[in-house]
Tab-separated table of C-alpha atoms in Angstrom:
chain	number	residue	atom	x	y	z
U	1	UNK	CA	0.000	0.000	0.000
U	2	UNK	CA	1.517	3.270	-1.121
U	3	UNK	CA	2.011	6.204	1.214
U	4	UNK	CA	-0.213	9.231	0.727
U	5	UNK	CA	1.289	11.928	-1.434
U	6	UNK	CA	2.837	14.836	0.528
U	7	UNK	CA	1.365	18.185	-0.516
U	8	UNK	CA	3.629	20.488	-2.483
U	9	UNK	CA	4.824	23.211	-0.098
U	10	UNK	CA	4.942	25.708	-2.944
U	11	UNK	CA	7.772	28.046	-3.921
U	12	UNK	CA	10.354	28.837	-1.268
U	13	UNK	CA	10.432	32.539	-0.337
U	14	UNK	CA	13.484	34.458	-1.458
U	15	UNK	CA	14.727	35.025	2.109
U	16	UNK	CA	14.356	31.316	2.944
U	17	UNK	CA	16.073	30.312	-0.300
U	18	UNK	CA	19.009	32.515	0.645
U	19	UNK	CA	19.097	30.912	4.063
U	20	UNK	CA	19.075	27.393	2.631
U	21	UNK	CA	21.689	28.108	-0.021
U	22	UNK	CA	24.190	30.167	1.978
U	23	UNK	CA	23.459	29.191	5.558
U	24	UNK	CA	22.591	32.736	6.625
U	25	UNK	CA	19.464	34.759	7.170
U	26	UNK	CA	18.846	37.652	4.807
U	27	UNK	CA	16.964	40.460	6.542
U	28	UNK	CA	15.243	42.985	4.315
U	29	UNK	CA	15.515	46.587	5.509
U	30	UNK	CA	13.609	49.643	4.412
U	31	UNK	CA	15.313	52.872	3.444
U	32	UNK	CA	14.372	54.419	6.806
U	33	UNK	CA	15.885	51.488	8.676
U	34	UNK	CA	19.130	51.740	6.731
U	35	UNK	CA	19.308	55.495	7.401
U	36	UNK	CA	18.777	54.957	11.137
U	37	UNK	CA	21.345	52.163	11.197
U	38	UNK	CA	24.014	54.266	9.470
U	39	UNK	CA	23.282	57.281	11.679
U	40	UNK	CA	23.345	55.402	14.983
U	41	UNK	CA	26.671	53.807	14.034
U	42	UNK	CA	28.241	57.167	13.251
U	43	UNK	CA	30.281	57.825	16.402
U	44	UNK	CA	30.784	61.559	15.933
U	45	UNK	CA	27.070	62.086	15.246
U	46	UNK	CA	26.031	60.097	18.303
U	47	UNK	CA	28.509	62.003	20.445
U	48	UNK	CA	27.127	65.285	19.131
U	49	UNK	CA	23.546	64.154	19.682
U	50	UNK	CA	24.229	63.099	23.275
U	51	UNK	CA	26.057	66.369	24.007
U	52	UNK	CA	23.267	68.493	22.482
U	53	UNK	CA	20.555	66.639	24.405
U	54	UNK	CA	22.470	67.094	27.659
U	55	UNK	CA	22.942	70.819	26.998
U	56	UNK	CA	19.246	71.295	26.209
U	57	UNK	CA	18.174	69.343	29.298
U	58	UNK	CA	20.580	71.288	31.513
U	59	UNK	CA	19.517	74.683	30.158
U	60	UNK	CA	15.763	74.149	30.299
U	61	UNK	CA	15.538	72.055	33.473
U	62	UNK	CA	17.931	74.052	35.671
U	63	UNK	CA	16.304	77.495	35.737
U	64	UNK	CA	12.978	76.441	34.202
U	65	UNK	CA	11.254	77.818	31.150
U	66	UNK	CA	8.197	80.075	30.894
U	67	UNK	CA	6.005	79.171	33.899
U	68	UNK	CA	7.712	75.825	34.560
U	69	UNK	CA	10.147	76.080	37.508
U	70	UNK	CA	13.597	74.506	37.489
U	71	UNK	CA	15.719	72.698	40.048
U	72	UNK	CA	18.277	75.515	40.455
U	73	UNK	CA	17.380	77.771	43.383
U	74	UNK	CA	18.638	81.017	41.828
U	75	UNK	CA	17.392	83.078	38.890
U	76	UNK	CA	19.205	85.140	36.296
U	77	UNK	CA	17.933	88.590	37.272
U	78	UNK	CA	18.221	88.782	41.087
U	79	UNK	CA	21.066	90.915	42.463
U	80	UNK	CA	23.020	89.618	45.472
U	81	UNK	CA	26.214	90.323	47.368
U	82	UNK	CA	29.340	89.394	45.467
U	83	UNK	CA	31.109	86.601	47.347
U	84	UNK	CA	34.817	85.767	47.077
U	85	UNK	CA	35.273	88.177	44.205
U	86	UNK	CA	32.594	86.412	42.180
U	87	UNK	CA	34.833	83.397	41.554
U	88	UNK	CA	33.265	80.089	40.464
U	89	UNK	CA	32.616	77.564	43.218
U	90	UNK	CA	32.451	74.632	40.808
U	91	UNK	CA	35.049	71.949	41.489
U	92	UNK	CA	35.596	68.903	39.295
U	93	UNK	CA	38.939	67.686	40.716
U	94	UNK	CA	38.521	64.874	43.284
U	95	UNK	CA	40.347	64.998	46.587
U	96	UNK	CA	42.555	62.025	45.728
U	97	UNK	CA	44.041	64.110	42.916
U	98	UNK	CA	44.750	67.011	45.218
U	99	UNK	CA	41.553	68.946	44.515
U	100	UNK	CA	38.764	70.093	46.790
U	101	UNK	CA	36.352	67.381	45.703
U	102	UNK	CA	33.574	67.359	43.127
U	103	UNK	CA	30.802	69.820	43.998
U	104	UNK	CA	28.777	72.681	42.523
U	105	UNK	CA	28.916	75.122	45.390
U	106	UNK	CA	26.786	78.216	45.816
U	107	UNK	CA	27.697	79.825	42.474
U	108	UNK	CA	29.204	77.162	40.123
U	109	UNK	CA	29.995	79.656	37.347
U	110	UNK	CA	30.664	82.571	39.707
U	111	UNK	CA	28.885	85.940	39.860
U	112	UNK	CA	28.885	88.983	37.631
U	113	UNK	CA	29.630	92.584	38.597
U	114	UNK	CA	26.376	93.116	40.521
U	115	UNK	CA	26.144	89.677	42.102
U	116	UNK	CA	23.878	87.866	39.648
U	117	UNK	CA	24.361	84.107	39.565
U	118	UNK	CA	26.359	83.464	36.402
U	119	UNK	CA	25.232	79.856	36.068
U	120	UNK	CA	21.610	81.038	35.811
U	121	UNK	CA	22.645	83.800	33.396
U	122	UNK	CA	24.507	81.335	31.181
U	123	UNK	CA	21.595	78.882	31.168
U	124	UNK	CA	19.273	81.706	30.152
U	125	UNK	CA	21.684	82.610	27.372
U	126	UNK	CA	21.722	78.998	26.159
U	127	UNK	CA	17.908	78.945	26.134
U	128	UNK	CA	17.647	82.128	24.092
U	129	UNK	CA	20.415	81.230	21.660
U	130	UNK	CA	18.990	77.752	21.021
U	131	UNK	CA	15.469	79.117	20.536
U	132	UNK	CA	16.634	81.719	18.033
U	133	UNK	CA	18.787	79.173	16.172
U	134	UNK	CA	15.950	76.661	15.784
U	135	UNK	CA	13.538	79.373	14.606
U	136	UNK	CA	16.096	80.618	12.079
U	137	UNK	CA	16.724	77.069	10.873
U	138	UNK	CA	13.013	76.334	10.504
U	139	UNK	CA	12.141	79.579	8.705
U	140	UNK	CA	15.168	79.407	6.405
U	141	UNK	CA	14.443	75.786	5.540
U	142	UNK	CA	10.794	76.425	4.680
U	143	UNK	CA	11.521	79.489	2.534
U	144	UNK	CA	14.530	77.935	0.811
U	145	UNK	CA	12.620	74.741	0.015
U	146	UNK	CA	9.620	76.620	-1.385
U	147	UNK	CA	11.694	78.914	-3.589
U	148	UNK	CA	14.061	76.187	-4.767
U	149	UNK	CA	11.253	73.709	-5.503
U	150	UNK	CA	9.203	76.298	-7.396
U	151	UNK	CA	12.154	77.456	-9.487
U	152	UNK	CA	13.381	73.934	-10.226
U	153	UNK	CA	10.023	72.519	-11.240
U	154	UNK	CA	8.468	75.318	-13.301
U	155	UNK	CA	11.665	76.639	-14.952
U	156	UNK	CA	11.250	79.462	-17.481
U	157	UNK	CA	10.420	82.967	-16.326
U	158	UNK	CA	9.530	81.866	-12.795
U	159	UNK	CA	12.946	80.299	-12.338
U	160	UNK	CA	14.693	83.328	-13.800
U	161	UNK	CA	12.948	85.757	-11.451
U	162	UNK	CA	13.413	83.632	-8.318
U	163	UNK	CA	17.047	82.799	-9.006
U	164	UNK	CA	18.008	86.369	-9.861
U	165	UNK	CA	16.407	87.468	-6.602
U	166	UNK	CA	18.372	84.742	-4.829
U	167	UNK	CA	21.603	85.904	-6.490
U	168	UNK	CA	20.963	89.464	-5.309
U	169	UNK	CA	20.411	88.232	-1.739
U	170	UNK	CA	23.646	86.224	-1.887
U	171	UNK	CA	25.687	89.255	-2.981
U	172	UNK	CA	24.643	91.204	0.129
U	173	UNK	CA	26.803	90.282	3.164
U	174	UNK	CA	24.647	88.183	5.475
U	175	UNK	CA	26.011	89.703	8.663
U	176	UNK	CA	25.239	93.231	7.440
U	177	UNK	CA	21.635	92.386	6.535
U	178	UNK	CA	21.119	90.471	9.776
U	179	UNK	CA	22.619	93.348	11.774
U	180	UNK	CA	20.250	95.879	10.183
U	181	UNK	CA	17.232	93.661	10.819
U	182	UNK	CA	18.437	92.817	14.318
U	183	UNK	CA	18.853	96.514	15.125
U	184	UNK	CA	15.312	97.163	13.934
U	185	UNK	CA	13.551	94.162	15.498
U	186	UNK	CA	15.852	93.146	18.364
U	187	UNK	CA	13.603	94.807	20.941
U	188	UNK	CA	10.582	92.801	19.726
U	189	UNK	CA	11.682	89.539	21.360
U	190	UNK	CA	13.594	86.460	20.317
U	191	UNK	CA	10.753	84.989	18.221
U	192	UNK	CA	10.560	88.060	15.979
U	193	UNK	CA	14.361	88.255	15.866
U	194	UNK	CA	14.570	84.618	14.796
U	195	UNK	CA	11.928	85.148	12.124
U	196	UNK	CA	13.594	88.167	10.540
U	197	UNK	CA	17.031	86.513	10.553
U	198	UNK	CA	15.491	83.416	8.988
U	199	UNK	CA	14.204	85.597	6.149
U	200	UNK	CA	17.764	86.190	4.925
U	201	UNK	CA	19.397	82.783	5.534
U	202	UNK	CA	17.552	80.634	2.971
U	203	UNK	CA	19.609	81.317	-0.160
U	204	UNK	CA	21.983	78.361	0.031
U	205	UNK	CA	19.199	75.829	0.531
U	206	UNK	CA	17.146	77.364	-2.288
U	207	UNK	CA	19.957	76.793	-4.789
U	208	UNK	CA	20.510	73.278	-3.471
U	209	UNK	CA	16.832	72.305	-3.741
U	210	UNK	CA	16.575	73.860	-7.200
U	211	UNK	CA	19.461	71.720	-8.419
U	212	UNK	CA	17.857	68.559	-7.045
U	213	UNK	CA	14.505	69.421	-8.639
U	214	UNK	CA	16.112	70.090	-12.021
U	215	UNK	CA	17.403	66.535	-11.923
U	216	UNK	CA	14.214	64.954	-10.594
U	217	UNK	CA	11.839	66.658	-13.020
U	218	UNK	CA	13.357	64.673	-15.897
U	219	UNK	CA	12.805	61.307	-14.214
U	220	UNK	CA	10.305	58.812	-15.593
U	221	UNK	CA	8.013	58.805	-12.561
U	222	UNK	CA	7.598	62.581	-12.762
U	223	UNK	CA	6.897	62.417	-16.489
U	224	UNK	CA	4.339	59.654	-15.859
U	225	UNK	CA	2.592	61.668	-13.141
U	226	UNK	CA	2.513	64.726	-15.383
U	227	UNK	CA	1.114	62.687	-18.284
U	228	UNK	CA	-1.598	61.295	-15.993
U	229	UNK	CA	-2.832	64.816	-15.341
U	230	UNK	CA	-1.508	65.117	-11.779
U	231	UNK	CA	-1.373	68.696	-10.567
U	232	UNK	CA	1.980	70.415	-10.155
U	233	UNK	CA	1.403	70.851	-6.436
U	234	UNK	CA	0.794	67.139	-5.939
U	235	UNK	CA	3.806	66.167	-8.047
U	236	UNK	CA	6.052	68.453	-5.998
U	237	UNK	CA	4.697	67.429	-2.590
U	238	UNK	CA	3.989	63.732	-3.134
U	239	UNK	CA	6.579	62.662	-5.686
U	240	UNK	CA	9.585	64.988	-5.653
U	241	UNK	CA	10.030	66.362	-2.137
U	242	UNK	CA	10.176	62.883	-0.515
U	243	UNK	CA	13.156	62.109	-2.756
U	244	UNK	CA	15.210	65.017	-1.403
U	245	UNK	CA	14.080	64.989	2.219
U	246	UNK	CA	17.553	63.823	3.239
U	247	UNK	CA	19.182	66.817	1.546
U	248	UNK	CA	16.741	69.184	3.245
U	249	UNK	CA	17.228	67.671	6.708
U	250	UNK	CA	21.001	67.857	6.467
U	251	UNK	CA	20.893	71.455	5.212
U	252	UNK	CA	18.466	72.425	7.995
U	253	UNK	CA	20.754	70.903	10.619
U	254	UNK	CA	23.777	72.792	9.338
U	255	UNK	CA	21.687	75.980	9.124
U	256	UNK	CA	20.948	75.690	12.844
U	257	UNK	CA	24.666	75.441	13.600
U	258	UNK	CA	25.341	78.522	11.459
U	259	UNK	CA	22.466	80.369	13.161
U	260	UNK	CA	24.053	79.759	16.583
U	261	UNK	CA	27.219	81.511	15.438
U	262	UNK	CA	25.306	84.259	13.615
U	263	UNK	CA	23.189	85.056	16.682
U	264	UNK	CA	26.303	85.116	18.857
U	265	UNK	CA	27.990	87.523	16.436
U	266	UNK	CA	24.952	89.810	16.261
U	267	UNK	CA	24.484	89.893	20.021
U	268	UNK	CA	28.210	90.494	20.502
U	269	UNK	CA	27.963	93.517	18.199
U	270	UNK	CA	24.852	94.756	20.020
U	271	UNK	CA	22.378	94.015	17.205
U	272	UNK	CA	20.828	90.844	18.619
U	273	UNK	CA	19.082	90.157	21.907
U	274	UNK	CA	18.546	93.365	23.872
U	275	UNK	CA	18.304	94.164	27.576
U	276	UNK	CA	16.877	93.077	29.946
U	277	UNK	CA	17.162	89.644	28.317
U	278	UNK	CA	20.418	87.943	27.426
U	279	UNK	CA	22.031	85.370	25.144
U	280	UNK	CA	25.411	83.696	24.878
U	281	UNK	CA	26.739	86.297	22.459
U	282	UNK	CA	25.444	89.142	24.603
U	283	UNK	CA	27.120	87.697	27.708
U	284	UNK	CA	30.471	87.624	25.906
U	285	UNK	CA	29.931	91.186	24.695
U	286	UNK	CA	28.916	92.455	28.114
U	287	UNK	CA	31.865	90.955	29.964
U	288	UNK	CA	34.585	91.103	27.300
U	289	UNK	CA	36.481	93.719	29.312
U	290	UNK	CA	36.734	91.260	32.218
U	291	UNK	CA	38.682	88.717	30.175
U	292	UNK	CA	41.994	89.497	31.874
U	293	UNK	CA	40.671	89.952	35.417
U	294	UNK	CA	37.709	87.538	35.625
U	295	UNK	CA	38.033	85.292	32.584
U	296	UNK	CA	35.310	82.878	33.706
U	297	UNK	CA	32.724	85.472	32.676
U	298	UNK	CA	34.037	85.026	29.137
U	299	UNK	CA	34.853	81.320	29.231
U	300	UNK	CA	31.527	79.730	30.100
U	301	UNK	CA	29.379	81.358	27.357
U	302	UNK	CA	32.168	80.726	24.842
U	303	UNK	CA	32.424	77.048	25.787
U	304	UNK	CA	28.677	76.578	25.330
U	305	UNK	CA	28.702	78.320	21.931
U	306	UNK	CA	31.504	76.037	20.722
U	307	UNK	CA	29.889	72.929	22.216
U	308	UNK	CA	26.491	73.606	20.615
U	309	UNK	CA	27.928	74.503	17.209
U	310	UNK	CA	30.192	71.435	17.124
U	311	UNK	CA	27.419	69.115	18.326
U	312	UNK	CA	24.996	70.263	15.639
U	313	UNK	CA	27.698	70.069	12.969
U	314	UNK	CA	28.559	66.498	13.989
U	315	UNK	CA	24.872	65.588	13.822
U	316	UNK	CA	24.635	67.139	10.368
U	317	UNK	CA	27.703	65.214	9.231
U	318	UNK	CA	26.140	61.966	10.461
U	319	UNK	CA	22.827	62.719	8.765
U	320	UNK	CA	24.585	63.507	5.490
U	321	UNK	CA	26.381	60.162	5.545
U	322	UNK	CA	23.226	58.319	6.627
U	323	UNK	CA	21.080	59.721	3.817
U	324	UNK	CA	23.751	59.338	1.145
U	325	UNK	CA	22.811	56.254	-0.943
U	326	UNK	CA	26.425	55.996	-2.132
U	327	UNK	CA	27.548	55.127	1.394
U	328	UNK	CA	28.229	51.396	1.124
U	329	UNK	CA	29.784	51.201	4.543
U	330	UNK	CA	29.135	52.791	7.901
U	331	UNK	CA	31.676	55.361	8.939
U	332	UNK	CA	32.878	55.290	12.555
């Protein structure tokens, strides 16, 4: 008596076939998964990300933000008696190395001329500088993407007008334009200041997006969508922008780093954040004469400016490598 026939299991899936043939499991990954994998394995980017997160948490949790209180018991506007010449009480050298132990003390970053706690002042400066930088990055990214996408897709007279306007904006020194706008709108608050600075920092991204769109508009999928009667707005938003989102994200990240330095320069020159508020650049400007006698008033804001700018640049470098399809290996 013959055995019953075993049912045909059907075709072996591609992943299983690879496992059977080569003795290994082939795991399919989406584009987003590959981008995350490359980014998280980029050591400089992860170091920058960790440093930036720590700085943000320190700045916004220590002295609080808006109506939310912080864990630090001093504010940035109260005047007190200057103790020990306003020297910092922060100590990071343990006793076994000959130091006084690791502790914050009453005034970790010291005090200014009138007795204000300099740690609270510096944290306030970090808050304001970061807020302005992110607003500038957001506004510049939106404007640059809109102008670049419009010019690259429609070409012709629209492209000529938009690109000539962009060329004119590029020829004007950015710091001069930002200083004029900062002088005019600096008293209106950091949100308005960030908006007006963002209005003049979009030119580089606009040219970059235009170049990408000039290449994409000749692709088959764009021609097919156009032949099917799809509107220009839908083609731009649904078909073309997703293909350059990596370029835009990287450019936006680097724009934030540049905005940190631009805000510091403006505030140092007196065209940025105005009294009674403060920022990192304004702190350096205010206490630049104390560099030789009380250098800590100059050091701490400068260290935070450098740390933020480097962190954001490292993140941008990691994002650029992660989004680059030509990256066949993960950089350390």
